[in-house]
Each structure stands twice: as structure tokens, then as C-alpha cells.
PDB file of C-alpha atoms in Angstrom:
ATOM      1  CA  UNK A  14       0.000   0.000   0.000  1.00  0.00           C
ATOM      2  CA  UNK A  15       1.205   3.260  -0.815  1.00  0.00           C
ATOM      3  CA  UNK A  16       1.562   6.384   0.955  1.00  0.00           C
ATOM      4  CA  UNK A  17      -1.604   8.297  -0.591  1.00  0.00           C
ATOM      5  CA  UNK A  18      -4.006   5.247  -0.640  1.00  0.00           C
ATOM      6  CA  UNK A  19      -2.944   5.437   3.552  1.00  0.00           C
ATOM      7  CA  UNK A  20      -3.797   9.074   3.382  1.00  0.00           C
ATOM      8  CA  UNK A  21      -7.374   8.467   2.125  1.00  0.00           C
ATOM      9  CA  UNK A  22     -10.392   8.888   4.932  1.00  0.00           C
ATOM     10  CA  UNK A  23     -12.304   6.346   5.506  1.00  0.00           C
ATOM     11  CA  UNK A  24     -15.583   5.982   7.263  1.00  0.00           C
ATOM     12  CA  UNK A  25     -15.196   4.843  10.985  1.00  0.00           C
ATOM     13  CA  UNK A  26     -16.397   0.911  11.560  1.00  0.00           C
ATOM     14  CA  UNK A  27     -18.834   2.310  13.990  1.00  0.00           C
ATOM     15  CA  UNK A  28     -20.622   4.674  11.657  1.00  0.00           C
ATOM     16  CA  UNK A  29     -21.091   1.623   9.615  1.00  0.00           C
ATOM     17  CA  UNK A  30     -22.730  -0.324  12.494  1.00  0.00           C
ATOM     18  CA  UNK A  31     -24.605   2.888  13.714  1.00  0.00           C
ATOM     19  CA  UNK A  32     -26.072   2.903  10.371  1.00  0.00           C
ATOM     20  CA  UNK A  33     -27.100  -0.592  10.004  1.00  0.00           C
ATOM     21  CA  UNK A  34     -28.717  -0.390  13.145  1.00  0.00           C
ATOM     22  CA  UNK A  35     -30.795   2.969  12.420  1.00  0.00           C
ATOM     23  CA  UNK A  36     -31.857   0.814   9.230  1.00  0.00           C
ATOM     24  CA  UNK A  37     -32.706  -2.226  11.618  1.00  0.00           C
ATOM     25  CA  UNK A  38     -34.590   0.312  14.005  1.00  0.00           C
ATOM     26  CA  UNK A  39     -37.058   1.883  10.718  1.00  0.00           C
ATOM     27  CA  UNK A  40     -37.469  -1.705   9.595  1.00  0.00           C
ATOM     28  CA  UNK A  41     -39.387  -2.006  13.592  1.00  0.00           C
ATOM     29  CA  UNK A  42     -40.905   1.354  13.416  1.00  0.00           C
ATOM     30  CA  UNK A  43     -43.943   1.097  11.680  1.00  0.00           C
ATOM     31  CA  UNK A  44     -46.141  -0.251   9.232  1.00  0.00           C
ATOM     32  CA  UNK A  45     -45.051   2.391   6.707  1.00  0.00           C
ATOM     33  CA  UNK A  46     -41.594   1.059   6.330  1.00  0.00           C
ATOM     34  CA  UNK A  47     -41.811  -2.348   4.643  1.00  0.00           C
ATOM     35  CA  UNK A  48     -37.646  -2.796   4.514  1.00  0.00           C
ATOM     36  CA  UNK A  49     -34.836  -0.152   5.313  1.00  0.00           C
ATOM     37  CA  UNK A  50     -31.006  -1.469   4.352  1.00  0.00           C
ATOM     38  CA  UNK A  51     -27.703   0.624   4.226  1.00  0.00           C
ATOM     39  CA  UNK A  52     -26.819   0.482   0.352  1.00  0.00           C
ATOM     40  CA  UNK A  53     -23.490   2.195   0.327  1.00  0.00           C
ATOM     41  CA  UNK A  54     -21.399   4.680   2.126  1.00  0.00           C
ATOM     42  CA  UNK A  55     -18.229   6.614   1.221  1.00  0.00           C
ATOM     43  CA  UNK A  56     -15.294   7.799   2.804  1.00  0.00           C
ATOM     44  CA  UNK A  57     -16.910  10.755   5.229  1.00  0.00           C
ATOM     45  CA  UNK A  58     -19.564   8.737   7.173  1.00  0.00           C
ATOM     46  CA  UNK A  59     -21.806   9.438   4.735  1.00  0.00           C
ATOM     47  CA  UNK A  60     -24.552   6.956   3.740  1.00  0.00           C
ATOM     48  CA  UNK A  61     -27.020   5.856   1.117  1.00  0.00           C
ATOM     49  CA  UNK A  62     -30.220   4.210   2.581  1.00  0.00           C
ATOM     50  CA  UNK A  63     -32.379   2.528   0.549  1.00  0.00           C
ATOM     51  CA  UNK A  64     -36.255   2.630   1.994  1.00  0.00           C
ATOM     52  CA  UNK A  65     -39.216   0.288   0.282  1.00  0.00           C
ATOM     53  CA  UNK A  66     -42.652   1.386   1.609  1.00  0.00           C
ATOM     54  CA  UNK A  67     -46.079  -0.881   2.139  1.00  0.00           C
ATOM     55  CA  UNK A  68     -48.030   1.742   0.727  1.00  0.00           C
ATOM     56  CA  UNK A  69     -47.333   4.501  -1.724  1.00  0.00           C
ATOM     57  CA  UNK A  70     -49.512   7.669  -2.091  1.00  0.00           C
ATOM     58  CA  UNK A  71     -48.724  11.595  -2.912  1.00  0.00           C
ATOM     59  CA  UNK A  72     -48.235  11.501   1.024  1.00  0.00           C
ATOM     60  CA  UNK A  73     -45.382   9.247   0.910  1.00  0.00           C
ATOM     61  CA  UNK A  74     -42.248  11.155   0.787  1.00  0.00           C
ATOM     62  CA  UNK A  75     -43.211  13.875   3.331  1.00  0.00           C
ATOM     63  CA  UNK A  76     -44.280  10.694   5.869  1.00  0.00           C
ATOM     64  CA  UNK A  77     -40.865   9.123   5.190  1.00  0.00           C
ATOM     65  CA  UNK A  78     -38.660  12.432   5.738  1.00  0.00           C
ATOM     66  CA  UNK A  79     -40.222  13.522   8.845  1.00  0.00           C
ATOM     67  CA  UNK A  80     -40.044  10.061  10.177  1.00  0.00           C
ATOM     68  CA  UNK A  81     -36.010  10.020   9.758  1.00  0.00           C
ATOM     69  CA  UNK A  82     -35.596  13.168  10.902  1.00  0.00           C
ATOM     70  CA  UNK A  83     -37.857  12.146  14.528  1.00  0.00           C
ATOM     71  CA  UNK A  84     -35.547   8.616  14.373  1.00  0.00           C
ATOM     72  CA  UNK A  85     -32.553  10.307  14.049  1.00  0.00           C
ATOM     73  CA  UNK A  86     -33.255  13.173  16.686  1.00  0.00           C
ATOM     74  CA  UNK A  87     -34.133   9.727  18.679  1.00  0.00           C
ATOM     75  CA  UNK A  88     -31.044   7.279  17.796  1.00  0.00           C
ATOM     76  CA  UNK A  89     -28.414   8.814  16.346  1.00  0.00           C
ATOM     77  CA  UNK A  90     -28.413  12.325  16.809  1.00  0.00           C
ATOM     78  CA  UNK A  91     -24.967  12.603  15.481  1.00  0.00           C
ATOM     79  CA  UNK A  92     -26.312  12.544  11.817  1.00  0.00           C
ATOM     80  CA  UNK A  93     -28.598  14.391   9.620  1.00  0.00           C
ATOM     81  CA  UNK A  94     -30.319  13.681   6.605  1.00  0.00           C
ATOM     82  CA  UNK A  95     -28.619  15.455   3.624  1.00  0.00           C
ATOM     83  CA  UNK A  96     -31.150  14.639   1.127  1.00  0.00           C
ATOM     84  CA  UNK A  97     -34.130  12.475  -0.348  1.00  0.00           C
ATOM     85  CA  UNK A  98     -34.434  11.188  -3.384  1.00  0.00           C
ATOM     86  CA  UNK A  99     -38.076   9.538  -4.465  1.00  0.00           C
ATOM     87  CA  UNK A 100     -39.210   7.382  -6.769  1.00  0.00           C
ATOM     88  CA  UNK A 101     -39.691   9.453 -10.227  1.00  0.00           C
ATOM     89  CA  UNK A 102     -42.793   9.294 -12.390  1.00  0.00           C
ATOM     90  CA  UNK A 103     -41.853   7.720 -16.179  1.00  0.00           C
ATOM     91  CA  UNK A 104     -45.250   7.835 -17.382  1.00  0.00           C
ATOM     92  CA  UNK A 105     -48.894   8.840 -16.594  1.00  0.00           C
ATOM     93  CA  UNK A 106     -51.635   7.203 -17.867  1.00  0.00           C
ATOM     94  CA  UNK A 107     -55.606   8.047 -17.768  1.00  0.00           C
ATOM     95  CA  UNK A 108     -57.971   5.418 -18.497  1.00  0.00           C
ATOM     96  CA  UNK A 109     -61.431   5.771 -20.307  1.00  0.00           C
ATOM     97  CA  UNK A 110     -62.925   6.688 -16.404  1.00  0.00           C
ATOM     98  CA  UNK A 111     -60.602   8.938 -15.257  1.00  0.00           C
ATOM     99  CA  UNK A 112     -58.443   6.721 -13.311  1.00  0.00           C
ATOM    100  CA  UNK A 113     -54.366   8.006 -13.538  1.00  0.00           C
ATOM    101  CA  UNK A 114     -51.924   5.125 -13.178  1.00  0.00           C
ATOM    102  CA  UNK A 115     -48.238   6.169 -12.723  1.00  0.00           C
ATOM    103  CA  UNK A 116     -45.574   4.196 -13.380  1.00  0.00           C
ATOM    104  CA  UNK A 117     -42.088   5.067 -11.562  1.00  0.00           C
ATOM    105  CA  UNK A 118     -38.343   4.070 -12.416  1.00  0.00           C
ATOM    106  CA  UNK A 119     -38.018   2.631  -8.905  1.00  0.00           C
ATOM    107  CA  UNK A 120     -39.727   1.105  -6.217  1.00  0.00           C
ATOM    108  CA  UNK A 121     -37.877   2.513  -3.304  1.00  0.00           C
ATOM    109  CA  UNK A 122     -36.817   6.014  -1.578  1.00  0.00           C
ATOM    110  CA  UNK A 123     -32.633   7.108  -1.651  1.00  0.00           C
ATOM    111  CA  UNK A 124     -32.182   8.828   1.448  1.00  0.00           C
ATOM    112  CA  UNK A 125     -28.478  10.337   2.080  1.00  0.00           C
ATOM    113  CA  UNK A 126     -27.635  10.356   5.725  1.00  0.00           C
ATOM    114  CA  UNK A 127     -24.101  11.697   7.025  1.00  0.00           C
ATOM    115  CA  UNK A 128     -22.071  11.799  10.247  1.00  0.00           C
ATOM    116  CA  UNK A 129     -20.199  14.620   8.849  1.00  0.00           C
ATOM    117  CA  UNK A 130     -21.081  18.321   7.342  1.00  0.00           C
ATOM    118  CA  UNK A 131     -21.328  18.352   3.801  1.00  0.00           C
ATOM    119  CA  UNK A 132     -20.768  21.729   2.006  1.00  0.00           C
ATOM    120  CA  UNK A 133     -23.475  21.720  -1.094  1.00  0.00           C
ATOM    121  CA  UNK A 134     -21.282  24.524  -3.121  1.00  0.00           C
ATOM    122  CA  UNK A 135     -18.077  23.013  -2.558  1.00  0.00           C
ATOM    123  CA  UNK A 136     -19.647  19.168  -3.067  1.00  0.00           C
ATOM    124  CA  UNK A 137     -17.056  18.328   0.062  1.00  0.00           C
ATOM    125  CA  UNK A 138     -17.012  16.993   3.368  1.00  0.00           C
ATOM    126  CA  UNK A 139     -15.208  18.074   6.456  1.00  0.00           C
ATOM    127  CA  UNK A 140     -12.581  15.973   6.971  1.00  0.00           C
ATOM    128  CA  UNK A 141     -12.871  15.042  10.501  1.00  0.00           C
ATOM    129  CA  UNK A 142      -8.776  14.114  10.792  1.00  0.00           C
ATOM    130  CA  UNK A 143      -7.106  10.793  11.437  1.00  0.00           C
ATOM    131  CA  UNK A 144      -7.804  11.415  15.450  1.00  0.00           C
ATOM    132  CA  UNK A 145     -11.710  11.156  14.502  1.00  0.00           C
ATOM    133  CA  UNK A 146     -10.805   8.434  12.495  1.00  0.00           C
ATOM    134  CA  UNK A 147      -8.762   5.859  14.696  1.00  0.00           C
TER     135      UNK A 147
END
């Protein structure tokens, strides 16, 4: 291994298991949440959780984002949700009677949780340093 690869942050093991658990925590909350897993997460304790719901109306996201936001007040306070990303509409259909049918490119909510501040006009992290990291 070479000197810069060393340099690299990494996300602490214990952010990983904090975030698992939040995930195995929604999965108990409610009947809203069918299944909540931790897709992916990069190098600045920041995480991409994946979120399938029993029941989908225009209701939905607005449910699902103030329900993190109370669970992570609750169990992790540490980290905030950066973002939300919904299901998007591909097509709209209305029948003969009226009835609209939309059809979406996914079947599941992207939510982007992180332990550490993210600067939106930068696109960067802060950096904890290696002392946050051992």
C-alpha cells in the first residue's frame, strides 16, 4: 500500500454499524416502512439508505422524511439527513374513467444520511482528521 491510498479517509467501523442499526430500528418502526437497508457509504460517514414502503400515495415522501428526521433526533443524533431522493414518475396514464396510473423508475426512496457536514457549493465533506478516524 502506498503512501496516498494510507492518506485516504475512511468511514469509521462504527458509523457503519450505527447505520445498520438505524436501518434495523425503521425496519421495527412502523407499518409504513416495509424494509430499510444501508446500500453504500463513502469515505466521510456518509450513507445511502435505501427505503421500500407498504403503501405509496402523494403523502409518501413527506411521511418518510419527517419520520427520519424524529428517528434520528431519537437514535443517532450525530447525523442528519442530507437529502431524499423519491421514486420518479416515467409515465402517466388516464384510463377511459378517469383513473391516472403512474408508473415510476423505482420502487424505493434514496435517502443520504451523514455523520459529517457536507458543504453543497463546494460538493465536500469536512474531513474530521485521522484522530476522529482511529
Amino acid at each position: 500500500m502506498d503512501m496516498q491510498s494510507q492518506a485516504q479517509p475512511a468511514t469509521p467501523a462504527d458509523q457503519v454499524a450505527l447505520a445498520r442499526e438505524f436501518a434495523r430500528r425503521l425496519n421495527e418502526e412502523n407499518g409504513l416502512i416495509r424494509h430499510a437497508s444501508i446500500d453504500d457509504w463513502g469515505r466521510y460517514g456518509n450513507f445511502s439508505m435505501l427505503v421500500w414502503v407498504s403503501h405509496h400515495n402523494r403523502h409518501t415522501t413527506n411521511r418518510l422524511k419527517g419520520l427520519i428526521r424524529r428517528m434520528l433526533r431519537e437514535h443517532l443524533p450525530q447525523a442528519k439527513l442530507r437529502d431524499c431522493y423519491p421514486p420518479e414518475v416515467t409515465s402517466v396514464e388516464r384510463s377511459e374513467s378517469g383513473v391516472i396510473t403512474r408508473t415510476y423508475h423505482a420502487d424505493y426512496w434514496k435517502f443520504d444520511i451523514d455523520f459529517q457536514d457536507y458543504n453543497q457549493q463546494d460538493n465536500r465533506f469536512t474531513d474530521p482528521g485521522p484522530a476522529a478516524r482511529d
